[in-house]
XYZ file of C-alpha atoms in Angstrom:
710
model
C -0.131 -0.350 -0.068
C 1.251 3.372 -0.758
C 2.566 5.696 1.947
C 0.452 9.155 1.560
C 1.963 12.755 2.764
C 0.232 12.934 6.449
C -2.318 15.491 6.751
C -0.360 17.268 8.825
C 3.095 18.200 6.985
C 1.196 21.037 4.565
C 2.082 24.526 5.789
C -1.110 26.607 7.078
C -2.773 28.690 4.356
C -3.159 31.696 6.440
C -0.707 31.350 9.457
C -2.356 34.186 11.162
C -5.335 32.392 11.311
C -6.619 32.014 15.254
C -8.482 29.373 16.095
C -12.513 30.036 16.850
C -14.427 29.176 20.209
C -16.818 27.890 17.659
C -16.853 27.699 13.866
C -18.886 31.067 12.776
C -22.789 30.463 11.700
C -23.455 34.500 11.022
C -22.084 37.200 9.493
C -22.016 38.830 12.889
C -19.851 35.675 14.002
C -17.621 36.613 10.907
C -17.192 40.325 11.425
C -16.070 39.564 15.146
C -13.244 37.343 14.272
C -12.183 40.113 11.724
C -13.168 37.529 8.854
C -14.253 39.471 5.405
C -15.192 36.324 4.013
C -15.496 32.353 4.352
C -12.435 30.262 2.458
C -14.966 26.963 3.004
C -18.455 26.706 4.000
C -19.921 23.462 5.230
C -23.478 22.866 4.767
C -24.998 19.983 6.173
C -28.230 18.572 7.209
C -27.927 18.297 11.202
C -27.645 20.629 13.501
C -23.940 22.237 14.049
C -22.526 20.575 17.352
C -18.783 21.269 17.365
C -17.810 17.677 18.621
C -15.767 15.001 17.092
C -18.653 12.745 16.719
C -20.283 15.083 13.755
C -19.091 15.357 10.834
C -19.578 18.791 10.214
C -17.753 19.467 13.355
C -14.576 16.861 12.287
C -14.218 18.361 8.726
C -14.727 22.208 10.030
C -11.975 21.743 12.735
C -9.682 20.159 10.367
C -9.831 22.179 7.642
C -9.047 25.320 10.288
C -6.030 23.669 11.761
C -5.262 24.143 8.347
C -5.463 27.783 8.011
C -8.863 28.112 6.098
C -11.740 29.962 7.150
C -14.233 27.738 7.526
C -17.959 29.106 8.164
C -20.903 26.407 9.291
C -24.600 26.630 7.264
C -26.479 24.291 9.422
C -30.187 22.906 8.691
C -30.942 25.940 5.723
C -34.421 26.745 4.398
C -34.123 24.299 1.264
C -36.778 25.861 -0.548
C -34.897 28.942 -1.675
C -31.137 30.033 -2.293
C -31.502 32.772 0.396
C -30.119 30.772 3.619
C -27.491 29.600 1.430
C -26.124 33.383 1.130
C -26.251 33.874 4.855
C -22.296 33.888 4.940
C -21.819 35.274 1.804
C -19.527 34.065 -1.429
C -16.613 31.613 -0.811
C -13.367 32.180 -1.393
C -12.863 28.442 -2.444
C -15.939 26.150 -1.950
C -19.130 24.703 -0.616
C -18.540 21.701 1.010
C -22.260 19.775 1.112
C -23.487 17.097 3.937
C -26.833 15.440 4.802
C -25.373 15.153 8.010
C -24.340 11.836 10.374
C -27.035 10.280 8.794
C -28.421 9.452 5.257
C -31.336 11.707 5.064
C -34.038 8.655 4.085
C -33.348 6.650 6.444
C -33.531 9.926 9.079
C -36.962 11.032 7.357
C -38.569 6.883 6.821
C -38.894 3.779 8.570
C -38.311 0.825 7.050
C -41.662 0.623 5.983
C -41.450 3.977 4.563
C -43.600 5.498 7.130
C -42.291 9.041 7.768
C -40.930 9.384 11.157
C -41.852 11.622 13.929
C -38.735 12.999 14.696
C -35.095 14.058 14.014
C -32.405 13.269 16.788
C -29.899 15.834 14.994
C -32.135 18.536 14.976
C -33.008 20.917 18.481
C -36.139 19.859 20.180
C -35.856 16.364 18.363
C -38.296 18.214 15.586
C -38.665 16.268 12.357
C -39.054 17.951 9.022
C -36.023 20.209 9.037
C -34.173 18.847 6.215
C -35.217 17.812 2.389
C -35.283 14.314 1.115
C -32.128 13.623 -0.789
C -30.654 16.002 1.242
C -27.163 16.262 -0.467
C -28.436 16.761 -4.060
C -31.089 19.278 -3.035
C -28.296 21.358 -0.978
C -25.770 20.892 -3.682
C -28.032 22.866 -6.248
C -29.354 25.481 -4.026
C -25.691 26.462 -3.556
C -24.504 26.436 -7.465
C -28.045 28.995 -7.466
C -26.664 31.012 -4.701
C -23.086 31.647 -5.964
C -22.687 30.783 -9.756
C -19.293 29.306 -10.288
C -18.064 28.184 -6.847
C -17.094 24.554 -6.349
C -19.496 22.064 -4.590
C -17.601 19.320 -3.365
C -20.352 16.806 -1.730
C -19.716 14.111 1.090
C -20.835 12.183 3.914
C -22.721 9.004 4.232
C -25.277 9.809 2.137
C -22.849 10.905 -0.724
C -20.568 8.269 -0.379
C -23.331 5.271 -0.588
C -24.780 6.630 -3.431
C -21.424 7.026 -5.652
C -22.845 4.659 -8.383
C -25.743 3.673 -9.393
C -27.697 2.057 -6.653
C -31.084 0.870 -5.780
C -33.282 3.097 -3.461
C -35.733 1.580 -1.519
C -37.756 4.617 -1.192
C -38.554 5.203 -4.940
C -38.520 1.122 -5.500
C -36.198 1.480 -8.602
C -32.640 1.519 -9.507
C -31.371 5.807 -9.362
C -28.654 7.263 -10.502
C -25.368 8.097 -9.218
C -25.459 11.551 -6.671
C -23.159 13.209 -9.027
C -24.671 14.287 -12.128
C -27.993 14.523 -10.055
C -26.460 16.923 -7.567
C -23.976 18.566 -10.388
C -21.819 18.876 -7.897
C -17.668 19.362 -9.283
C -16.244 16.227 -6.719
C -16.943 13.641 -4.862
C -15.723 12.552 -1.367
C -16.641 8.975 -0.513
C -15.489 7.480 2.980
C -13.779 9.609 6.009
C -12.764 12.487 4.314
C -9.923 14.157 5.992
C -6.880 13.397 3.270
C -9.216 13.728 0.510
C -10.726 17.692 1.571
C -7.622 18.816 2.805
C -5.586 18.224 -0.783
C -8.501 19.449 -2.408
C -8.692 22.686 -0.338
C -4.851 23.439 -0.700
C -4.904 22.536 -4.572
C -7.919 24.724 -4.993
C -5.796 27.977 -2.479
C -2.993 27.094 -4.824
C -4.929 28.388 -7.638
C -5.886 25.104 -9.427
C -8.566 24.460 -11.185
C -11.576 22.084 -9.590
C -11.732 20.649 -13.034
C -8.106 19.623 -13.303
C -8.876 18.073 -9.582
C -9.258 13.967 -10.428
C -6.625 12.272 -9.197
C -6.981 12.497 -5.270
C -8.089 8.499 -4.054
C -11.508 8.736 -2.241
C -13.139 11.122 -4.513
C -15.184 10.339 -7.766
C -16.185 12.888 -10.329
C -18.255 12.785 -13.778
C -15.500 12.939 -17.311
C -16.525 12.425 -20.828
C -13.762 9.407 -21.424
C -11.085 7.398 -20.390
C -8.242 9.526 -20.043
C -4.739 8.633 -22.156
C -2.640 6.184 -20.733
C -4.910 4.635 -18.864
C -6.086 0.418 -20.060
C -9.861 -0.203 -19.580
C -11.205 -3.515 -18.602
C -14.927 -4.782 -18.961
C -16.247 -6.140 -15.870
C -17.366 -8.891 -17.179
C -13.603 -9.698 -17.655
C -13.384 -10.015 -14.474
C -16.546 -11.335 -13.081
C -18.515 -12.750 -16.004
C -22.292 -12.476 -15.089
C -25.101 -15.103 -16.572
C -28.463 -14.306 -17.420
C -31.687 -13.863 -15.277
C -34.002 -16.794 -15.308
C -37.761 -15.479 -15.197
C -39.022 -18.164 -12.273
C -42.663 -18.074 -12.209
C -44.476 -16.059 -9.306
C -46.110 -18.196 -6.512
C -48.382 -14.491 -5.722
C -49.195 -13.838 -9.517
C -53.284 -13.696 -10.550
C -52.298 -14.491 -13.754
C -50.624 -17.963 -15.539
C -46.946 -18.201 -15.796
C -45.192 -18.021 -18.936
C -43.912 -21.669 -18.274
C -42.523 -22.095 -21.857
C -40.480 -19.052 -21.771
C -38.616 -20.093 -18.486
C -38.246 -23.550 -19.835
C -36.290 -22.023 -23.151
C -34.400 -19.864 -20.660
C -33.348 -23.295 -18.430
C -32.635 -25.383 -21.816
C -30.488 -22.361 -23.513
C -26.760 -22.860 -23.805
C -24.956 -23.591 -20.614
C -24.274 -20.522 -17.948
C -20.881 -18.910 -17.755
C -19.521 -18.838 -13.834
C -17.274 -16.415 -12.399
C -13.794 -15.975 -13.368
C -11.847 -13.877 -10.842
C -9.175 -13.348 -13.188
C -5.824 -12.103 -12.135
C -4.557 -9.363 -14.089
C -0.492 -8.153 -13.831
C -1.969 -5.100 -15.599
C -0.366 -2.005 -13.087
C -3.932 -1.029 -11.119
C -2.476 2.948 -11.172
C -3.381 2.860 -14.393
C -6.339 0.379 -14.835
C -10.053 0.920 -14.677
C -12.634 -1.399 -14.913
C -15.859 -0.650 -16.518
C -19.065 -1.208 -14.484
C -22.335 -1.959 -16.642
C -24.036 1.732 -17.617
C -26.344 2.908 -15.413
C -28.855 2.250 -17.785
C -27.900 -1.605 -18.155
C -27.444 -2.075 -14.442
C -31.914 -0.528 -14.354
C -32.765 -2.853 -16.716
C -31.084 -6.127 -15.253
C -31.320 -7.387 -11.750
C -28.441 -9.984 -12.834
C -26.106 -7.303 -13.832
C -27.007 -4.530 -10.768
C -25.986 -7.755 -8.187
C -22.613 -8.237 -10.853
C -21.967 -4.525 -10.806
C -22.182 -4.793 -6.389
C -19.860 -7.828 -6.474
C -17.584 -5.907 -8.593
C -17.319 -2.644 -6.597
C -17.445 -4.848 -3.073
C -14.042 -6.304 -4.959
C -12.286 -3.206 -5.149
C -12.541 -1.590 -2.188
C -9.315 -2.478 -0.360
C -7.036 0.689 -0.883
C -3.812 -1.842 -1.366
C -5.129 -3.465 -4.461
C -8.029 -1.703 -5.490
C -8.530 -0.279 -8.975
C -10.534 2.779 -10.223
C -14.129 2.332 -11.740
C -15.834 3.864 -14.376
C -19.761 3.519 -14.778
C -21.675 5.921 -17.868
C -24.393 7.731 -16.956
C -25.976 8.667 -20.485
C -23.305 10.840 -22.371
C -20.992 10.797 -19.219
C -18.716 8.720 -17.004
C -19.233 8.732 -13.209
C -15.231 8.232 -12.474
C -14.329 6.198 -8.785
C -10.713 6.779 -7.999
C -9.734 3.867 -5.701
C -10.277 4.317 -1.569
C -8.201 6.729 0.490
C -5.577 5.433 2.487
C -6.462 4.857 6.155
C -5.303 7.337 8.568
C -2.059 6.436 11.025
C -2.165 6.294 13.962
C -0.512 9.545 14.654
C -2.841 11.407 11.970
C -5.921 10.154 13.695
C -4.759 11.264 16.919
C -4.200 15.161 15.246
C -8.020 14.838 13.979
C -9.045 13.925 17.417
C -7.090 16.071 18.895
C -8.502 19.622 17.412
C -9.939 22.174 20.083
C -13.499 21.303 20.015
C -15.670 22.865 22.455
C -17.427 19.593 22.407
C -21.224 21.687 22.943
C -23.881 22.349 20.181
C -23.540 26.047 18.468
C -24.838 28.619 21.358
C -27.206 29.963 18.675
C -29.243 27.094 20.156
C -29.302 28.098 23.635
C -30.817 25.761 25.745
C -32.664 23.447 23.244
C -31.840 19.323 23.834
C -30.269 18.219 20.416
C -31.111 14.148 21.389
C -28.170 12.267 19.227
C -25.820 15.231 21.522
C -27.168 14.144 24.453
C -26.811 10.640 23.680
C -22.973 10.949 22.657
C -21.431 14.132 24.877
C -19.833 12.037 27.095
C -18.775 9.185 24.378
C -14.856 8.783 23.311
C -14.949 7.225 20.045
C -11.542 5.112 19.615
C -11.521 3.680 16.482
C -12.727 3.715 12.761
C -13.498 1.016 10.486
C -15.033 -2.368 10.631
C -13.841 -6.109 9.162
C -17.120 -7.554 9.964
C -19.214 -7.387 6.706
C -22.244 -7.975 7.133
C -23.991 -7.278 4.029
C -27.015 -5.083 5.626
C -24.696 -2.771 7.046
C -22.540 0.069 5.527
C -19.928 1.089 7.600
C -17.449 -1.099 5.681
C -18.501 0.570 2.129
C -18.318 3.935 3.933
C -15.332 3.746 6.526
C -13.199 0.747 4.948
C -12.416 -2.433 6.836
C -8.873 -1.661 7.770
C -9.107 -0.397 11.430
C -7.739 3.359 12.337
C -6.954 3.214 15.870
C -5.765 6.529 17.910
C -3.202 6.266 20.626
C -3.934 5.360 24.496
C -2.500 8.795 25.101
C -5.085 10.390 22.947
C -8.229 8.709 24.319
C -7.310 9.517 28.047
C -6.363 13.178 27.021
C -10.138 13.192 25.503
C -11.470 11.532 28.801
C -9.437 14.332 30.460
C -11.048 16.374 28.339
C -14.993 15.836 29.470
C -14.210 15.290 32.822
C -12.697 18.565 32.914
C -14.613 20.902 30.494
C -18.068 19.353 29.760
C -21.138 21.239 31.334
C -22.600 18.924 33.532
C -20.307 15.864 33.074
C -20.730 13.586 36.778
C -17.813 10.960 36.051
C -19.758 8.688 33.500
C -18.324 8.061 30.456
C -20.929 6.647 28.248
C -19.110 4.747 25.653
C -15.761 4.131 24.894
C -15.847 2.329 21.451
C -16.473 2.661 17.347
C -18.377 1.098 15.005
C -17.924 -2.262 17.044
C -16.616 -1.949 20.708
C -13.965 -4.755 20.080
C -12.132 -4.057 16.863
C -9.351 -1.539 18.960
C -6.120 -2.033 16.796
C -6.875 -5.245 15.399
C -5.314 -5.947 12.157
C -3.904 -8.815 9.680
C -0.656 -9.930 10.876
C 0.587 -9.128 7.913
C 0.964 -5.926 5.690
C 1.521 -7.561 2.601
C -1.073 -10.387 2.591
C -3.480 -7.208 4.078
C -2.487 -5.021 0.913
C -3.427 -8.455 -1.109
C -6.687 -9.322 0.119
C -10.282 -8.983 -1.317
C -11.955 -10.962 1.253
C -15.360 -8.970 1.926
C -14.891 -10.154 5.857
C -12.072 -11.268 8.216
C -14.378 -13.364 10.445
C -17.067 -14.665 8.234
C -17.207 -18.454 7.469
C -14.981 -17.779 10.544
C -12.083 -15.862 11.997
C -9.294 -15.364 9.453
C -5.894 -17.248 10.484
C -4.114 -14.263 9.450
C -5.971 -12.051 12.005
C -4.443 -10.809 15.423
C -7.519 -11.004 17.830
C -5.131 -9.718 20.751
C -7.739 -7.945 22.847
C -4.854 -6.967 25.526
C -4.424 -3.113 24.517
C -8.101 -2.620 24.821
C -7.798 -4.330 28.207
C -5.036 -2.354 29.090
C -7.316 1.049 28.180
C -9.919 0.193 29.523
C -7.968 -0.268 33.116
C -5.894 3.099 32.229
C -9.053 4.969 31.828
C -10.906 3.956 34.612
C -8.264 4.419 36.955
C -8.708 8.342 35.991
C -9.351 10.572 38.697
C -12.728 11.698 38.983
C -13.816 9.059 36.261
C -16.160 7.012 38.554
C -17.557 4.489 35.470
C -17.807 3.332 31.614
C -19.546 1.994 29.857
C -19.333 -0.236 26.520
C -22.288 0.976 24.469
C -20.709 0.367 20.665
C -21.858 -3.132 19.234
C -19.670 -5.583 20.359
C -18.556 -8.915 18.032
C -18.794 -12.005 20.405
C -17.371 -14.132 18.020
C -14.220 -12.198 18.680
C -14.822 -11.767 21.996
C -14.729 -15.551 22.861
C -11.042 -15.579 21.643
C -10.194 -13.523 25.162
C -11.750 -14.886 28.111
C -9.600 -12.309 30.069
C -11.444 -9.463 27.784
C -15.220 -10.418 28.574
C -14.510 -10.782 32.510
C -13.289 -7.260 32.083
C -16.430 -6.217 30.450
C -18.850 -8.030 32.913
C -16.714 -7.194 35.885
C -16.454 -3.382 35.498
C -18.110 -1.900 32.251
C -21.616 -3.281 31.761
C -24.225 -1.304 33.713
C -27.072 -4.578 34.355
C -27.628 -4.789 30.448
C -25.658 -5.476 27.721
C -26.840 -4.803 24.007
C -25.422 -7.474 21.435
C -26.837 -8.623 18.078
C -26.602 -11.993 16.919
C -29.762 -10.550 14.120
C -30.884 -14.902 13.829
C -30.731 -18.233 14.560
C -30.928 -19.973 11.555
C -28.223 -20.595 8.981
C -29.916 -19.341 6.104
C -30.277 -15.714 7.087
C -27.178 -15.661 8.853
C -25.358 -16.871 5.727
C -26.905 -13.974 3.816
C -26.279 -12.054 6.200
C -22.661 -12.890 6.963
C -22.894 -13.016 10.766
C -21.827 -16.299 12.626
C -24.178 -18.782 13.861
C -25.995 -18.985 17.408
C -23.580 -21.263 18.648
C -21.025 -18.353 18.789
C -23.743 -16.857 20.519
C -23.858 -19.512 23.185
C -20.876 -19.562 23.779
C -20.746 -15.977 24.735
C -23.648 -15.879 26.966
C -22.350 -19.275 28.868
C -18.695 -17.295 29.356
C -20.158 -13.382 30.121
C -22.984 -15.024 32.547
C -19.810 -16.771 34.208
C -17.969 -13.481 34.397
C -20.786 -11.770 36.162
C -21.208 -14.367 38.428
C -17.920 -14.351 39.330
C -18.228 -10.575 39.750
C -21.051 -10.973 42.193
C -23.505 -9.095 39.500
C -26.899 -9.901 37.866
C -26.737 -8.695 34.455
C -28.103 -9.307 31.127
C -27.867 -9.614 27.037
C -30.007 -7.569 25.516
C -29.941 -9.127 22.070
C -31.025 -7.538 18.681
C -32.762 -9.445 15.665
C -33.592 -8.314 12.034
C -36.914 -9.584 10.629
C -37.671 -9.881 6.410
C -33.681 -9.994 5.472
C -33.159 -11.188 2.319
C -32.830 -15.073 2.608
C -35.430 -15.536 5.550
C -37.994 -17.737 5.068
C -41.421 -17.755 7.576
C -39.999 -21.306 9.042
C -36.402 -19.056 10.086
C -39.049 -16.988 11.889
C -40.820 -19.548 13.550
C -37.605 -21.184 14.438
C -36.368 -17.851 15.757
C -39.375 -17.096 17.745
C -39.540 -20.520 19.626
C -35.529 -20.204 20.290
C -36.282 -16.739 21.880
C -39.250 -18.639 24.255
C -36.680 -21.260 24.861
C -34.331 -18.528 26.376
C -37.083 -16.258 28.329
C -36.248 -13.462 25.572
C -39.118 -11.013 25.183
C -37.686 -8.037 22.582
C -39.732 -4.848 22.867
C -38.606 -2.779 20.183
C -37.416 -4.908 16.244
C -36.806 -3.937 13.340
C -37.612 -4.887 9.975
C -34.676 -5.169 7.134
C -34.331 -1.659 5.564
C -32.044 -1.755 2.440
C -29.794 0.783 1.991
C -27.874 2.160 -0.504
C -24.754 -0.077 -1.725
C -25.140 -2.621 1.053
C -24.361 -6.060 -0.224
C -27.836 -7.252 1.330
C -29.777 -4.695 -0.941
C -28.274 -6.173 -4.090
C -30.110 -9.311 -2.709
C -33.021 -7.689 -2.147
C -33.462 -6.339 -5.270
C -31.761 -8.499 -7.624
C -32.815 -11.761 -5.789
C -29.114 -12.784 -6.780
C -26.218 -13.949 -4.287
C -23.398 -11.339 -4.799
C -21.376 -13.065 -2.100
C -21.431 -15.991 -4.548
C -20.995 -17.246 -8.397
C -23.967 -15.044 -10.764
C -24.808 -17.244 -13.064
C -28.317 -18.835 -14.345
C -27.681 -21.745 -11.961
C -26.454 -19.633 -9.042
C -27.945 -19.351 -6.215
C -31.261 -17.613 -5.994
C -32.181 -15.453 -2.829
C -36.032 -15.208 -1.505
C -36.485 -11.947 0.191
C -39.551 -10.863 1.954
C -41.221 -7.617 0.617
C -45.342 -8.248 0.542
C -46.605 -5.685 3.847
C -48.429 -8.726 5.080
C -45.279 -11.132 4.975
C -42.901 -8.764 6.894
C -45.439 -7.888 9.319
C -45.675 -11.421 9.940
C -42.069 -11.631 10.515
C -42.133 -8.678 13.259
C -45.197 -10.433 14.632
C -42.987 -13.686 15.177
C -40.168 -11.386 16.938
C -42.625 -9.847 19.583
C -44.738 -13.261 19.942
C -45.033 -12.722 23.938
C -47.656 -10.136 22.629
C -51.564 -10.347 22.473
C -52.104 -7.912 19.776
C -49.508 -10.134 17.625
C -51.272 -13.883 18.908
C -54.221 -13.639 15.716
C -51.741 -13.125 12.649
C -49.411 -15.739 14.386
C -52.318 -18.122 14.972
C -53.520 -17.437 11.010
C -49.769 -18.494 9.945
C -48.907 -21.129 12.104
C -52.181 -23.252 10.798
C -51.098 -22.236 6.967
C -47.469 -23.713 7.760
C -48.884 -26.798 9.394
C -47.591 -26.454 12.837
C -51.123 -25.333 14.410
C -49.539 -27.897 17.400
C -48.025 -24.830 18.556
C -51.236 -23.272 19.436
C -51.784 -23.922 22.979
C -51.396 -23.662 26.330
C -48.665 -25.745 27.309
C -44.898 -24.924 27.625
C -44.012 -26.398 23.980
C -46.619 -23.498 22.445
C -46.029 -20.255 20.889
C -49.258 -18.533 21.417
C -52.615 -19.555 23.513
C -55.742 -20.454 21.486
C -58.190 -17.857 20.781
C -61.125 -18.118 23.189
C -64.951 -18.413 21.852
C -63.677 -20.783 19.142
C -61.271 -23.208 18.103
C -60.111 -21.351 15.223
C -56.980 -19.432 14.686
C -57.982 -16.938 12.074
C -59.045 -13.778 12.231
C -59.294 -11.713 15.213
C -59.529 -12.825 18.431
C -62.768 -12.774 19.047
C -62.503 -13.376 23.209
C -65.334 -11.253 24.693
C -64.198 -9.661 28.010
C -66.184 -7.841 30.678
C -64.514 -4.394 31.245
C -64.999 -5.134 34.830
C -62.941 -8.598 35.196
C -59.370 -8.412 34.697
C -57.600 -9.840 31.411
C -56.659 -13.373 30.904
C -53.443 -14.539 32.887
C -52.112 -15.377 29.587
C -52.256 -12.213 28.523
C -50.646 -10.971 31.460
C -46.872 -12.340 30.397
C -46.603 -14.655 33.209
C -47.181 -12.398 36.088
C -48.915 -13.524 38.798
C -52.502 -12.161 39.340
C -53.341 -11.253 42.768
C -57.083 -10.585 43.575
C -57.694 -7.128 45.115
C -58.553 -7.387 48.646
C -61.078 -4.408 49.613
C -60.302 -2.576 52.571
C -63.120 -3.558 55.323
C -65.352 -0.573 56.189
C -64.583 1.375 59.568
């Protein structure tokens, strides 16, 4: 892997620039700082919080440290360009971000219902940002200040850098680049890219000539001279889609066409070719936007190729035609070193929301204000998750001293701190300092996961640095408790009994959230998650460690309903497992196909991009119908009386009516007033009497005793 120029090595653009208490959000604040104009204006869909857990805060402080005047326009009124002119015309560029969340995920539930709140807005008020915020903001910036370069970033832009399936419109949409008409797209964590872009623009270079920065995407008219183009089908040869009869179709299926396709020439399997071409001047042409929109198999093929080309050590450039132009993706950026991570997190954040919000609560800030991010990236590769696509699978860890310094800053400077650190983690709590044992193997690897189907033999799983960090952090003066709230990779944790003991003894407040996601091998294989046996081993070790520490502590497991590859039988088996283990989930979630995720490609195409894609390749069934998605969620909440009617109907249709009863082997009780399990629960209830014992979820019914009259 090439060694890039350190982000701390460039001379400051304005050596005389002083550090602002908070980056300005108004002309009055600019005047107080003595600025006639901003060099860079960041437009964001979140409220401005000057904290290292908020993207606009990080990028703003990084650019300020490089000597640039940076202003913030937070949650502008997008219905006109007026708010986008609030800070005047920037000297260099607009930086546009939707915020810490994708705007569509922020707005809509997995059932496409509008959410009633927004955790990144003062007061939790919904509706302060538009749908597809990156596109809308970028267009308004163009309108407000014509000729000023517009650079888009954040997770929303990052996951829409090529043609992607869009769940909310149920279609394949274009890359966000041509839709937004932005000059550049920064994908992944953007410090390295944005620093280079800013300095090159400041040195007089045209935005049109900045086309070679890793971790960026741009529009081109053609392949530049000196580049060798490879068609993606030479690397990964897909077959044609077989039109299987729709079992839910109301009209007769065209079986003759299916038979004709099945008798066609033998399918060509995937060929993963080893090319000796220099990756620095090789570009892979993906099927065009128009092609992947029309052909789900080629969409799955493009998704597979994209994920094969995500390792910064061996990734090649990608291109995809959109109409008459090309979306060009440079290889991913080189991950930050520990020194660079320390530099980014050591900048002078005020760690509070901008003073313009006065005392309004910002729910997302309240959740993380006393937390510390110790690392970035995730090598888990879960197909439903977009962390790897955005942050990469190479772990970028901070030094122990840097983390300890931030904890001390929280203790000494954060208003209302009472001695409890709410989280010491990151995308995954226990991947701190874990990496491949060989840098050469790491640079050459194209595996999507280091822990599936099992832990790679080349992966260092030593939790000792993390244990040492925990012990040092909780020994600090004024620190009473440190909790671990980030997601825990339990298949890694079981390799270190000492870590589990440390966790259970000191860092769990009675309950530990953990995400096995499912119990059945079919869905777990599509998720790239370990078998339930790993969870059972962790549970046993965690309970033993808790008992040794003299504590009663419990695991809170999370599961996903309606994930690609999940059948009704799978959900029934999961429900029976939940009941056998006395788990009663309160909040459940159905699968939401996020842009660019592998599971989203399964959802849209019906194919499995994790395996060979051809005529005979594995088809993936996905529950898409509303009733079936509701049924799968009902199985997770088998204990809720409101779900009993739909579960009785389903059990009878599945031939599992024996699970309707009152004994311990049953899933749901029978309906009162009749033997049928169909329809609504018709039991008549006297409003004066207490509910049936079965509806009280196992609670004891104690008769109420009247107080005798005096």
